[in-house]
mmCIF file of C-alpha atoms in Angstrom:
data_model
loop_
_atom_site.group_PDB
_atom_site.id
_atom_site.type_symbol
_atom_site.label_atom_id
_atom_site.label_comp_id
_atom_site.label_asym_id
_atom_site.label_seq_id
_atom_site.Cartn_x
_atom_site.Cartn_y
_atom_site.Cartn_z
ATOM 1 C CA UNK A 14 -1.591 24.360 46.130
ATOM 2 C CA UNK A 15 1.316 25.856 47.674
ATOM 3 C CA UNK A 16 4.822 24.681 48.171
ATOM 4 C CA UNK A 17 5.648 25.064 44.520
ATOM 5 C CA UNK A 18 3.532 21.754 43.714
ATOM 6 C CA UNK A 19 0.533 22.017 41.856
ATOM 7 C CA UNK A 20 -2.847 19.644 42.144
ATOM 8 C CA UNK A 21 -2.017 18.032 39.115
ATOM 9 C CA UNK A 22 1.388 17.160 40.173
ATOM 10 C CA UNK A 23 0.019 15.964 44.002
ATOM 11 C CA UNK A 24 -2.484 13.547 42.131
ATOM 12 C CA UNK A 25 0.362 12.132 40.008
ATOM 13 C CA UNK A 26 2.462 11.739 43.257
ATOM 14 C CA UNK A 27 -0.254 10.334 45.382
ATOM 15 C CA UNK A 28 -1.122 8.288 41.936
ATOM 16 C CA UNK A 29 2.700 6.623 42.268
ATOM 17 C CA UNK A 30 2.846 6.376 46.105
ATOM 18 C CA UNK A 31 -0.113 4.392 45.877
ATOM 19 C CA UNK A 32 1.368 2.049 43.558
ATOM 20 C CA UNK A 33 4.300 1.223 45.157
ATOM 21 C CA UNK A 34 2.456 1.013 48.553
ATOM 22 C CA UNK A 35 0.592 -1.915 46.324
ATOM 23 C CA UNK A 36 3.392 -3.430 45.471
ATOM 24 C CA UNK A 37 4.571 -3.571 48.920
ATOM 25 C CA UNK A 38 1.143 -5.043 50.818
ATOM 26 C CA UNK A 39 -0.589 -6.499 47.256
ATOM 27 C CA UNK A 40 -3.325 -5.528 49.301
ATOM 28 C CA UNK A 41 -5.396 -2.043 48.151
ATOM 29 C CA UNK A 42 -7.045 -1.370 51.523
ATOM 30 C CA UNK A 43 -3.999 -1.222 53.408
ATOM 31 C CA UNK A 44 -2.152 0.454 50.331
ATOM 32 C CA UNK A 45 -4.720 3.183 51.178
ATOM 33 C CA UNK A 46 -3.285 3.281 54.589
ATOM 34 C CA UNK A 47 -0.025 3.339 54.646
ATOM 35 C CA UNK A 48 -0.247 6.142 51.670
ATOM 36 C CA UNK A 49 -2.783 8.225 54.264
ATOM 37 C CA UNK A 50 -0.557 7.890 56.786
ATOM 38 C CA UNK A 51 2.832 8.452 54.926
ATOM 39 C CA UNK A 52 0.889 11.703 53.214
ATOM 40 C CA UNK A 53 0.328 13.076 56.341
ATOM 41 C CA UNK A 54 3.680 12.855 58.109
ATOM 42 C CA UNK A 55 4.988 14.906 54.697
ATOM 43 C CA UNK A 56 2.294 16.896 54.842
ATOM 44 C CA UNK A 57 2.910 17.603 58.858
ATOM 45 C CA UNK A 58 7.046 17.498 58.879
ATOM 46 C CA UNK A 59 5.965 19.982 55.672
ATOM 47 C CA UNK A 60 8.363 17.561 53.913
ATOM 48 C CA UNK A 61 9.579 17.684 50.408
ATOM 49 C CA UNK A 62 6.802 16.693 48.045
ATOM 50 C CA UNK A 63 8.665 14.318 45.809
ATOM 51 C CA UNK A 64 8.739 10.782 45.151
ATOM 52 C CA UNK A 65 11.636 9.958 46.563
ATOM 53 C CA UNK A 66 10.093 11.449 49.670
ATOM 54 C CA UNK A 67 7.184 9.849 49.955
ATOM 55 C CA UNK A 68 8.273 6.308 48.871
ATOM 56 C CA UNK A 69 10.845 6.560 51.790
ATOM 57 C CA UNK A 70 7.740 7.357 54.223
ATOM 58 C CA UNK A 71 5.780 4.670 52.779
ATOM 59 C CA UNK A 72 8.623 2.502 52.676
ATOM 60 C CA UNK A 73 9.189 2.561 56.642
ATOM 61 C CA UNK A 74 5.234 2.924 57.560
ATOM 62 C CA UNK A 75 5.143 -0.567 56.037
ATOM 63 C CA UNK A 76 7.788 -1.956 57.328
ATOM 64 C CA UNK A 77 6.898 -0.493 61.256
ATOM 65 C CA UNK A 78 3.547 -1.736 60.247
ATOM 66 C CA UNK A 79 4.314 -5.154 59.866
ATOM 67 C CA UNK A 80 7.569 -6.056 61.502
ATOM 68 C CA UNK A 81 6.082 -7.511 64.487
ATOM 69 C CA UNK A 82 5.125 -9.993 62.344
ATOM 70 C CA UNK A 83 6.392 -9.835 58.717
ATOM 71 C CA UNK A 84 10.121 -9.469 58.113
ATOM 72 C CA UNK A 85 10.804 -8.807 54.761
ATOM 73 C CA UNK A 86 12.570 -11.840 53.608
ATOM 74 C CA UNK A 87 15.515 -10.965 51.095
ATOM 75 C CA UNK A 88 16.892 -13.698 49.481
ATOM 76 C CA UNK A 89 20.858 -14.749 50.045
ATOM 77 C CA UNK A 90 22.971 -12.790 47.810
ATOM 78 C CA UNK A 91 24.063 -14.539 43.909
ATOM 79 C CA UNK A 92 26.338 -14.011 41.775
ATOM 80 C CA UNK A 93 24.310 -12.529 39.123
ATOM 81 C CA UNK A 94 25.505 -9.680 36.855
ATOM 82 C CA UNK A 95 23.337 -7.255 34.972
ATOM 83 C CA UNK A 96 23.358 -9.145 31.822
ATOM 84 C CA UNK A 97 21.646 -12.327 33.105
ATOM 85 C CA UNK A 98 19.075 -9.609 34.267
ATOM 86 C CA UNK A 99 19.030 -8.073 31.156
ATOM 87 C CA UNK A 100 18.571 -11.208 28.868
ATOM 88 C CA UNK A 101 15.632 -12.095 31.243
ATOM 89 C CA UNK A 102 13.313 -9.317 30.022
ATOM 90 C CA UNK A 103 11.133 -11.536 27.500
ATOM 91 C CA UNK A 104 7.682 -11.628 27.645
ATOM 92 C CA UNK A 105 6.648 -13.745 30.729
ATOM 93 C CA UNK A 106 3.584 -15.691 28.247
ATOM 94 C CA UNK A 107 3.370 -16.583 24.785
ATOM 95 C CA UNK A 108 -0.027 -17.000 25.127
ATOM 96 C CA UNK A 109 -2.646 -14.642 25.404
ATOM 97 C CA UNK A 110 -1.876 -11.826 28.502
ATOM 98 C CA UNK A 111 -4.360 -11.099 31.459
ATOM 99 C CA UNK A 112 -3.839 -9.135 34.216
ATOM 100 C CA UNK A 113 -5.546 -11.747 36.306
ATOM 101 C CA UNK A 114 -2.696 -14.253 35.543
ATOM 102 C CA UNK A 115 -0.339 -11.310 36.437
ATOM 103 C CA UNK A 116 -1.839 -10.782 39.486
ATOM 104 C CA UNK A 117 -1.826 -13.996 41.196
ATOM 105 C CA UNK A 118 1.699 -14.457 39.579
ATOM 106 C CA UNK A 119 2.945 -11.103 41.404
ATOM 107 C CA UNK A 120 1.371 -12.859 44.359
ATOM 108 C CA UNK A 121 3.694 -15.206 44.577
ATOM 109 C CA UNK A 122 6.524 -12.963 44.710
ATOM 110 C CA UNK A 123 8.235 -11.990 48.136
ATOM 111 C CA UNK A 124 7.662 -8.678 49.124
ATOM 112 C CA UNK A 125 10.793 -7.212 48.257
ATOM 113 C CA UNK A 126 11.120 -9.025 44.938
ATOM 114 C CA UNK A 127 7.924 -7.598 44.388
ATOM 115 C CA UNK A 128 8.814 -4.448 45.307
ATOM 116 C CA UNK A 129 12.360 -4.423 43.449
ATOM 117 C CA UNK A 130 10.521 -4.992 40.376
ATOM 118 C CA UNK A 131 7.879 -2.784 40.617
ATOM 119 C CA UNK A 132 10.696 0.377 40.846
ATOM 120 C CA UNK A 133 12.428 -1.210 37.726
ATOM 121 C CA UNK A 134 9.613 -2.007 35.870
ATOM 122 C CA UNK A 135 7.006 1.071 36.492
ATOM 123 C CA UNK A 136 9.307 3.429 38.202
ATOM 124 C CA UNK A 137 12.211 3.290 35.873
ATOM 125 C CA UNK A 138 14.990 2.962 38.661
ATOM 126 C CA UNK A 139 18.181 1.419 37.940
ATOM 127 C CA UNK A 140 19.230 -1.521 40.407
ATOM 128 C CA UNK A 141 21.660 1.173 41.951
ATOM 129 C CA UNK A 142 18.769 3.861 42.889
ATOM 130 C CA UNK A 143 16.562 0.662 44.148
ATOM 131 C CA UNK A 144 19.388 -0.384 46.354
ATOM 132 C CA UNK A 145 19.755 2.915 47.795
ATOM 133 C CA UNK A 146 16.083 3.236 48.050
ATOM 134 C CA UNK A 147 16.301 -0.136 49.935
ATOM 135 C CA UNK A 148 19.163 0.188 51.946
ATOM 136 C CA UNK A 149 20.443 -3.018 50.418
ATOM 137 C CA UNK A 150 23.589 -3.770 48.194
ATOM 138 C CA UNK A 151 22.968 -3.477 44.590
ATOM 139 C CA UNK A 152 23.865 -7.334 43.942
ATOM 140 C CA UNK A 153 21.049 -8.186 45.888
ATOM 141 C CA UNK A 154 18.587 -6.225 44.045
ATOM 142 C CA UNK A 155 20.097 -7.586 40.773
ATOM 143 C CA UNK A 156 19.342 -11.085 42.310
ATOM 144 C CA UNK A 157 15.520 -10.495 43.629
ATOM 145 C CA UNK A 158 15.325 -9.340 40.053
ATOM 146 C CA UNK A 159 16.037 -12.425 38.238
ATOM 147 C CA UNK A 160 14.392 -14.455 41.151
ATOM 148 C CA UNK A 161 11.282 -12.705 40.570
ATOM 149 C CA UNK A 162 11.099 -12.944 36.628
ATOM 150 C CA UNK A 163 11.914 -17.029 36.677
ATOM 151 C CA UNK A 164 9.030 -17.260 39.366
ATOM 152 C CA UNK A 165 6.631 -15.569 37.057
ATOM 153 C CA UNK A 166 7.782 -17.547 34.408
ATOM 154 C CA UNK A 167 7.391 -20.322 36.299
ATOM 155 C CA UNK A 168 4.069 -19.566 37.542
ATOM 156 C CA UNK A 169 3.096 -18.846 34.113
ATOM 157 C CA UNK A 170 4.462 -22.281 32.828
ATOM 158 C CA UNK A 171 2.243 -23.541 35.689
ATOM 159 C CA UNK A 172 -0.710 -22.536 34.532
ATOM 160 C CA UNK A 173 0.590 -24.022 30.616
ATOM 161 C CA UNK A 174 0.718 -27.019 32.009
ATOM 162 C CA UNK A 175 -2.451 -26.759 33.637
ATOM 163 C CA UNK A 176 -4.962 -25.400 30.837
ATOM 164 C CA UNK A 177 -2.926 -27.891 28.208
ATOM 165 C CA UNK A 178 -5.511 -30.111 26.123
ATOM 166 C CA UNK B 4 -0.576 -7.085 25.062
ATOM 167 C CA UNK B 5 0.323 -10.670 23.379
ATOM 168 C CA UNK B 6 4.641 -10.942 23.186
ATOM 169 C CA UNK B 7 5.112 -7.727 25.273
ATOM 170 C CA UNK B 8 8.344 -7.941 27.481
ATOM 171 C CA UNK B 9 7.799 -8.935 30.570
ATOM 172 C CA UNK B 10 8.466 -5.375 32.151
ATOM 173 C CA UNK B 11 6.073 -3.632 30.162
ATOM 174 C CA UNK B 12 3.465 -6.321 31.407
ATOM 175 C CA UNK B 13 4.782 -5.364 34.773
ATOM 176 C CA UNK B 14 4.455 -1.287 33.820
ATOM 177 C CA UNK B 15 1.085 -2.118 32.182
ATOM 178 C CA UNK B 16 -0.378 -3.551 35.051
ATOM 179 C CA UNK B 17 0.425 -0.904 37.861
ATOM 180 C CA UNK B 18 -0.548 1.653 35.643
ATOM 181 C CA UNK B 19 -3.744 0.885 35.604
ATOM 182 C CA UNK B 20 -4.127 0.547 39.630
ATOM 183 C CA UNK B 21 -5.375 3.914 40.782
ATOM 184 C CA UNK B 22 -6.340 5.251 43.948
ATOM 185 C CA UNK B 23 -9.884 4.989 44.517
ATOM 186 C CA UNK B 24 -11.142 8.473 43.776
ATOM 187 C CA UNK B 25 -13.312 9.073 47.296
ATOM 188 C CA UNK B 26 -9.476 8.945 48.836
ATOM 189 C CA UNK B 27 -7.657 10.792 46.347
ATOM 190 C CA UNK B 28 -10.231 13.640 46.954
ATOM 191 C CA UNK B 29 -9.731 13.077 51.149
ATOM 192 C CA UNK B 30 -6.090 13.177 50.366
ATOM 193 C CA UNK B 31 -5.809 16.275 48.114
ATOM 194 C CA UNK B 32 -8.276 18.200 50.423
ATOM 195 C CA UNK B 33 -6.000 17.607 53.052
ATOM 196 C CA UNK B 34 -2.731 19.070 51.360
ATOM 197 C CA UNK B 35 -5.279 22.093 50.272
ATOM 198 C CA UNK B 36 -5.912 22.534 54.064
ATOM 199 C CA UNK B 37 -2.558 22.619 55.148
ATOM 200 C CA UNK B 38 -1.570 24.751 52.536
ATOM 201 C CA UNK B 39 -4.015 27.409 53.513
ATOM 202 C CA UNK B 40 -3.214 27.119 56.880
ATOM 203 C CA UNK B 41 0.544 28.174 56.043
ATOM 204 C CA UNK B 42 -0.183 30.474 53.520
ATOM 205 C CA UNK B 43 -2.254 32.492 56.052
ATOM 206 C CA UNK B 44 0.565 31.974 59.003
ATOM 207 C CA UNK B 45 3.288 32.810 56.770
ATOM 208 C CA UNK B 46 1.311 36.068 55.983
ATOM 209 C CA UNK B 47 0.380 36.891 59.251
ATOM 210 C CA UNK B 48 4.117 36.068 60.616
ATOM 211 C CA UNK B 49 5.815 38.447 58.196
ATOM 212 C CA UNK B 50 3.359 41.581 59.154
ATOM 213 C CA UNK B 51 3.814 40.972 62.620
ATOM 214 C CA UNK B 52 7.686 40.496 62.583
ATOM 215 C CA UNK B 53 8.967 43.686 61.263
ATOM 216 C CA UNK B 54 6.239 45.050 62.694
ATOM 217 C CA UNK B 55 7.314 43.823 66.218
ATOM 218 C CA UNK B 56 10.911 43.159 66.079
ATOM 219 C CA UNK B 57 12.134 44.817 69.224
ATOM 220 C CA UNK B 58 8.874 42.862 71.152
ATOM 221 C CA UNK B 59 10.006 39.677 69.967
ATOM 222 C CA UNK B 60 13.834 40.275 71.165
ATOM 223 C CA UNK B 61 12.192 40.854 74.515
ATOM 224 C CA UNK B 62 9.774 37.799 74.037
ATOM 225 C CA UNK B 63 12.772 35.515 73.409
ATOM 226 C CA UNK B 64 14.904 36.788 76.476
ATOM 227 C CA UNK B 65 11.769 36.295 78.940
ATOM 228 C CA UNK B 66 11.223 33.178 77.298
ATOM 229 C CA UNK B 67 14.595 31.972 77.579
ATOM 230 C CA UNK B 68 14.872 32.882 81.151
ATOM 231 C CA UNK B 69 11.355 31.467 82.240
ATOM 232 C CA UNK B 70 12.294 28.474 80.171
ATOM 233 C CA UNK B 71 16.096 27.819 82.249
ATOM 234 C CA UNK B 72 13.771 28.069 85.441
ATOM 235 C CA UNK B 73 11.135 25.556 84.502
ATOM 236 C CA UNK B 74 13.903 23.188 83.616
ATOM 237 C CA UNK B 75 15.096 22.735 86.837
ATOM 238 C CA UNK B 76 11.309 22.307 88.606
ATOM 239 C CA UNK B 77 9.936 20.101 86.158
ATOM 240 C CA UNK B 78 9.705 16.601 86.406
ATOM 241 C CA UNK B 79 11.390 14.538 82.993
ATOM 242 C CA UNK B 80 7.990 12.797 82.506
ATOM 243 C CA UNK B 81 4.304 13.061 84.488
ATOM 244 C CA UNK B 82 1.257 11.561 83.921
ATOM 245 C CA UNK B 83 -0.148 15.005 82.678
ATOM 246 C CA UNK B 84 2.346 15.251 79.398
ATOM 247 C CA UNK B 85 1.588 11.036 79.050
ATOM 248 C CA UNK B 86 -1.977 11.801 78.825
ATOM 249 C CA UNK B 87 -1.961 14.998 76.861
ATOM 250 C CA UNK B 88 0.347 12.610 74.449
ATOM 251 C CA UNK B 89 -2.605 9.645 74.488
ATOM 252 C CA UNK B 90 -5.027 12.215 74.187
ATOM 253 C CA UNK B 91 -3.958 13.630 70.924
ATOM 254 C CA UNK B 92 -2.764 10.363 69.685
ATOM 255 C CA UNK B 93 -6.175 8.841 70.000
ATOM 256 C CA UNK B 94 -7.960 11.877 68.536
ATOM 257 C CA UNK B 95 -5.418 12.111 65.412
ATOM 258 C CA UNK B 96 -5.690 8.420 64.691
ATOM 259 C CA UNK B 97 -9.341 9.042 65.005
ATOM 260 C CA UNK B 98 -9.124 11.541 62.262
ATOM 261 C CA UNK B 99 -7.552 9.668 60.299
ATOM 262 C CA UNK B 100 -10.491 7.280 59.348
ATOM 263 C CA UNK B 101 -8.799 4.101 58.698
ATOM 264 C CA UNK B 102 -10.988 1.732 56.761
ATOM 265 C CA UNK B 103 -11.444 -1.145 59.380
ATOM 266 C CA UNK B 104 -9.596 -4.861 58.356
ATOM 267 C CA UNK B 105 -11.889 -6.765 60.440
ATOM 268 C CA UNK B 106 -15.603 -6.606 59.978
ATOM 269 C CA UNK B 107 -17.845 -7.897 62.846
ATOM 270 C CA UNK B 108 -20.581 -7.482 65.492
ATOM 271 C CA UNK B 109 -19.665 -7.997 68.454
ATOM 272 C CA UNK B 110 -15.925 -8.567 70.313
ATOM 273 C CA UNK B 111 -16.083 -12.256 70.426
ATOM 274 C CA UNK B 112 -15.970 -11.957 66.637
ATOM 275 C CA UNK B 113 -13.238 -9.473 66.773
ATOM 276 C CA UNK B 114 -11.108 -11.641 68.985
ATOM 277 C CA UNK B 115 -11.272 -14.218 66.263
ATOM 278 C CA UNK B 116 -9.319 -12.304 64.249
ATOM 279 C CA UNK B 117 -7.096 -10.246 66.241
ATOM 280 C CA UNK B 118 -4.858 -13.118 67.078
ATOM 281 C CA UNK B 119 -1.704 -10.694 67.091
ATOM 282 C CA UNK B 120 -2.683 -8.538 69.901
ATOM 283 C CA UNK B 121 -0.758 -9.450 73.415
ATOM 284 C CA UNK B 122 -3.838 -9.009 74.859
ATOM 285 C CA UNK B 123 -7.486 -10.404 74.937
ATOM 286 C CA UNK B 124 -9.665 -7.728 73.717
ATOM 287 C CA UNK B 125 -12.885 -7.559 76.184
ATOM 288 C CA UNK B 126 -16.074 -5.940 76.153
ATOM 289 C CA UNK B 127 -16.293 -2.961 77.748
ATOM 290 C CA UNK B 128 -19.335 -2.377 80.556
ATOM 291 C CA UNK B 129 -19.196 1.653 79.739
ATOM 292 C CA UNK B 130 -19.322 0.485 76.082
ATOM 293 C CA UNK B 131 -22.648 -1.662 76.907
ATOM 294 C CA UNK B 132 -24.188 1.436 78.930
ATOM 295 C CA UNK B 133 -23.684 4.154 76.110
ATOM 296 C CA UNK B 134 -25.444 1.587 73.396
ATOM 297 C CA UNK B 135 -22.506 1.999 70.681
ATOM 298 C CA UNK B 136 -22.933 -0.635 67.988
ATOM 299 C CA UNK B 137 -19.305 -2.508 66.962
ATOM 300 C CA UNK B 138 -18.598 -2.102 63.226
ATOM 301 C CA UNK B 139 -15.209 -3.511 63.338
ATOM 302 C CA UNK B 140 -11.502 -3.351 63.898
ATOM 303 C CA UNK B 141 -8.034 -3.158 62.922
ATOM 304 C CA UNK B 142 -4.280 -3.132 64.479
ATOM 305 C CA UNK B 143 -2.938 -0.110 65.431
ATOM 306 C CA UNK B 144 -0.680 1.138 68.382
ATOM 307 C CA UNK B 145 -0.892 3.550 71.404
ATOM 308 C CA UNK B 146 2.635 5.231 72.611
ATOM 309 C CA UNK B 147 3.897 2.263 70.517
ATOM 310 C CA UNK B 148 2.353 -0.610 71.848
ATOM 311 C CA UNK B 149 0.226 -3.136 69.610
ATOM 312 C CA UNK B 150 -3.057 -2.072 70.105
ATOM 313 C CA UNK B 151 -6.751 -2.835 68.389
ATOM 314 C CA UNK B 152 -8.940 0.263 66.930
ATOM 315 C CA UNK B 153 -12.510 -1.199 67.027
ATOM 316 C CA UNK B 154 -14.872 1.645 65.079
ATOM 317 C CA UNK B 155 -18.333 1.690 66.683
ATOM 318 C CA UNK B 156 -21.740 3.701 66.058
ATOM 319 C CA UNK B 157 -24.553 4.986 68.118
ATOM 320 C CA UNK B 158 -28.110 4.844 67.361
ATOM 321 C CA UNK B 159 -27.760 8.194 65.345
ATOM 322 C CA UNK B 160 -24.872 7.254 63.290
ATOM 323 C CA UNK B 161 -22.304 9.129 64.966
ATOM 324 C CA UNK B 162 -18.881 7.594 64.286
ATOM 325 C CA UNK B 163 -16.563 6.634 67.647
ATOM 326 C CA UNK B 164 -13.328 5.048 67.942
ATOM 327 C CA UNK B 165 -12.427 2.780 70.889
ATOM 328 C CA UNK B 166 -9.014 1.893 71.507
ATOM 329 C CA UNK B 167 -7.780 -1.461 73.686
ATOM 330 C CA UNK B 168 -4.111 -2.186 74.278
ATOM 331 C CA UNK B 169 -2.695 -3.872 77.295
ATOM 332 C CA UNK B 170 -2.428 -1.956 80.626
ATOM 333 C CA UNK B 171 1.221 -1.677 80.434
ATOM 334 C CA UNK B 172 3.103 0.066 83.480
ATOM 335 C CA UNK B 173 3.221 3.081 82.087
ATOM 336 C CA UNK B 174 -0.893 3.323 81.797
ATOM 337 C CA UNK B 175 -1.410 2.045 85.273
ATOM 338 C CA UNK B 176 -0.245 5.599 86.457
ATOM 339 C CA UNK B 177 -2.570 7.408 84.552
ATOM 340 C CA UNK B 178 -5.776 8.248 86.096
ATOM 341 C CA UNK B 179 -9.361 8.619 83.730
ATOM 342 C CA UNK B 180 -9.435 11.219 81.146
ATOM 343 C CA UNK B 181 -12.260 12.984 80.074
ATOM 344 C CA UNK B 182 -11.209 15.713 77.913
ATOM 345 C CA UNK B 183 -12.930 17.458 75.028
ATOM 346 C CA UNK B 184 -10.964 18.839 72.239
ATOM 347 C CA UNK B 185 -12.003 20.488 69.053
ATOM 348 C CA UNK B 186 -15.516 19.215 69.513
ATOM 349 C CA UNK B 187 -14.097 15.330 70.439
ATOM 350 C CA UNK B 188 -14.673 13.723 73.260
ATOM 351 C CA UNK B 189 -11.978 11.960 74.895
ATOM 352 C CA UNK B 190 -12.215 9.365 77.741
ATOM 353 C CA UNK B 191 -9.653 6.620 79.141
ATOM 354 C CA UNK B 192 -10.336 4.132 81.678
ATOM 355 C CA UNK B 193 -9.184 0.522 82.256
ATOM 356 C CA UNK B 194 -10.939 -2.592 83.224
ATOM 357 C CA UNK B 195 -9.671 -6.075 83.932
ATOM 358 C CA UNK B 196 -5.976 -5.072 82.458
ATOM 359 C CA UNK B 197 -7.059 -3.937 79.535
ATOM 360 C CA UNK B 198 -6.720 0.006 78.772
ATOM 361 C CA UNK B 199 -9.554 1.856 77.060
ATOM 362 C CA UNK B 200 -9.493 5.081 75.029
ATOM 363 C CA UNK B 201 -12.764 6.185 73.689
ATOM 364 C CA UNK B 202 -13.303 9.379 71.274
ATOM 365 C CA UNK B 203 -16.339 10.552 69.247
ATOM 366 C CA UNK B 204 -18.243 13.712 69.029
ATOM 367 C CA UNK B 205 -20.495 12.625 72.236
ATOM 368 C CA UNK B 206 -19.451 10.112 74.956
ATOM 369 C CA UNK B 207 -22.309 10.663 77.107
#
């Protein structure tokens, strides 16, 4: 490969842009897509092959994709500050983990809580990079944050409830 | 996995969603292709440049005053650039192999789940005479209007792409296509307000 990027390091992009293009839909077919499509406008503008890059391409596929339809809904702006984030990063279950659980948790998410967390959690961005990312201020991030952790708790608590003898 | 913190449950379960491998392999094949093809234009360009530098000085002045002439006889849009634009829009989003969203038979079915469209998808007559079977459909969008890709088959297994979106104004203009490029077929008609793009390796 060419363009000072080699295979290994175009399967660990695609690897990541396919991620976050799950987090977005929480769907894998049209993950696929959007990451075919968003690979080839790089590919044809002979963009920069970075993540940065390609998660802005995927970022605004999906959005054109769905915005006939799906506005992504962000949530009104609270006063939260990092340390209520912080302190919120406890394991979601005491009880035993599955990914199954995690899934249909994540489900219930809004897409761009889901999406906030996924760059925080997997990525490693800071809320400022995610807001930037996003195009939306960083207290807003901070709150889709903690929204999303108490609604996996929540969900979580749900299902305690539920499976209790 | 028991008392991990909730982000590395988060981390843990991305990390183990991976792209399926049949389209990481389309997808790296594709940046090896276009890397090929600019590796050998890159190599051919820098030959011919300093090899041609005082041709190319002339190329650009004749080019620059054909150019300033054309501008002033040349219409801002026709229906020849709007259907050389269709035309290759159709044939790269044909390339593109999109797995389908919708599976089903026949466009009744289709219609049940296309409920987004702005238009009713209909069965095309020219459809019926070449004998394509329907495999399904998804949403997609021609010059930027909602439109429905519906993947078909003929008796051989050849793969075609039909496209339906709404005979907007700027479609009524055009007249039928029938183009082949690159070894596709391209033809565009309309019937009953409905505007049809069909490409495939054979359309007759």
């Amino acid at each position: 490969m060419s363009s000072g990027t080699s295979a290994e390091d175009i399967e660990i992009l695609l690897q990541s842009g396919y991620r976050y293009a799950l987090s977005l839909t929480h769907n894998s077919t049209r993950a696929e897509d959007i990451l075919q499509d968003a690979w080839y406008s790089v590919l044809h503008a002979d963009g920069p092959r970075n993540k940065p890059y390609i998660f802005r391409a995927i970022r605004s596929r999906f959005i054109n994709q769905y915005k006939r339809d799906l506005l992504i809904p962000l949530v009104p702006l609270d006063d939260i500050n990092e340390e209520d984030y912080s302190t919120h990063d406890t394991p979601f279950h005491h009880q035993a983990y599955n990914d199954e659980y995690l899934e249909q948790a994540l489900s219930t998410l809004r897409t761009a809580e889901r999406e906030a967390l996924f760059l925080t959690a997997v990525e490693g961005y800071t809320a400022q990079e995610v807001a930037e990312l996003t195009d939306q201020p960083r207290g807003t991030i901070l709150s889709m944050l903690h929204r999303s952790r108490v609604k996996i708790k929540k969900y979580y608590q749900t299902i305690d409830t539920d499976t209790a003898p | 996995m028991k008392n991990e913190p909730a982000t590395q449950q988060i981390k843990h379960y991305y990390e183990q969603k991976k792209l399926s491998p049949s389209k990481l392999q389309q997808l790296m094949d594709i940046s090896q292709q276009q890397d090929e093809k600019e590796t050998s234009l890159n190599s051919k360009d820098n030959r011919w440049f300093f090899k041609n530098k005082l041709s190319i000085a002339a190329s650009i002045f004749f080019a620059f005053i054909i150019g300033t002439q054309m501008f002033f006889y040349l219409p801002t849009e026709n229906n020849e650039a709007l259907a050389e634009r269709i035309t290759k829009e159709i044939i790269l989003n044909h390339q593109k192999q999109f797995n389908i969203e919708f599976q089903g038979d026949n466009i009744n079915e289709l219609r049940t789940h296309m409920q987004k469209l702005d238009f009713n998808l209909i069965q095309s007559s020219r459809i019926t005479e070449l004998g394509l079977k329907i495999i399904g459909t998804r949403y997609c969008s021609i010059q930027g209007e909602i439109a429905a890709q519906i993947k078909l088959k003929d008796n051989e297994g050849n793969s075609y792409t039909l496209y339906e979106t709404a005979l907007k104004e700027n479609l009524e203009k055009l007249t039928e296509i029938e183009k082949t490029v690159n070894g596709l077929a391209v033809t565009t008609w309309s019937e009953h307000g409905v505007f049809f793009g069909l490409v495939g390796s054979k359309t007759n």
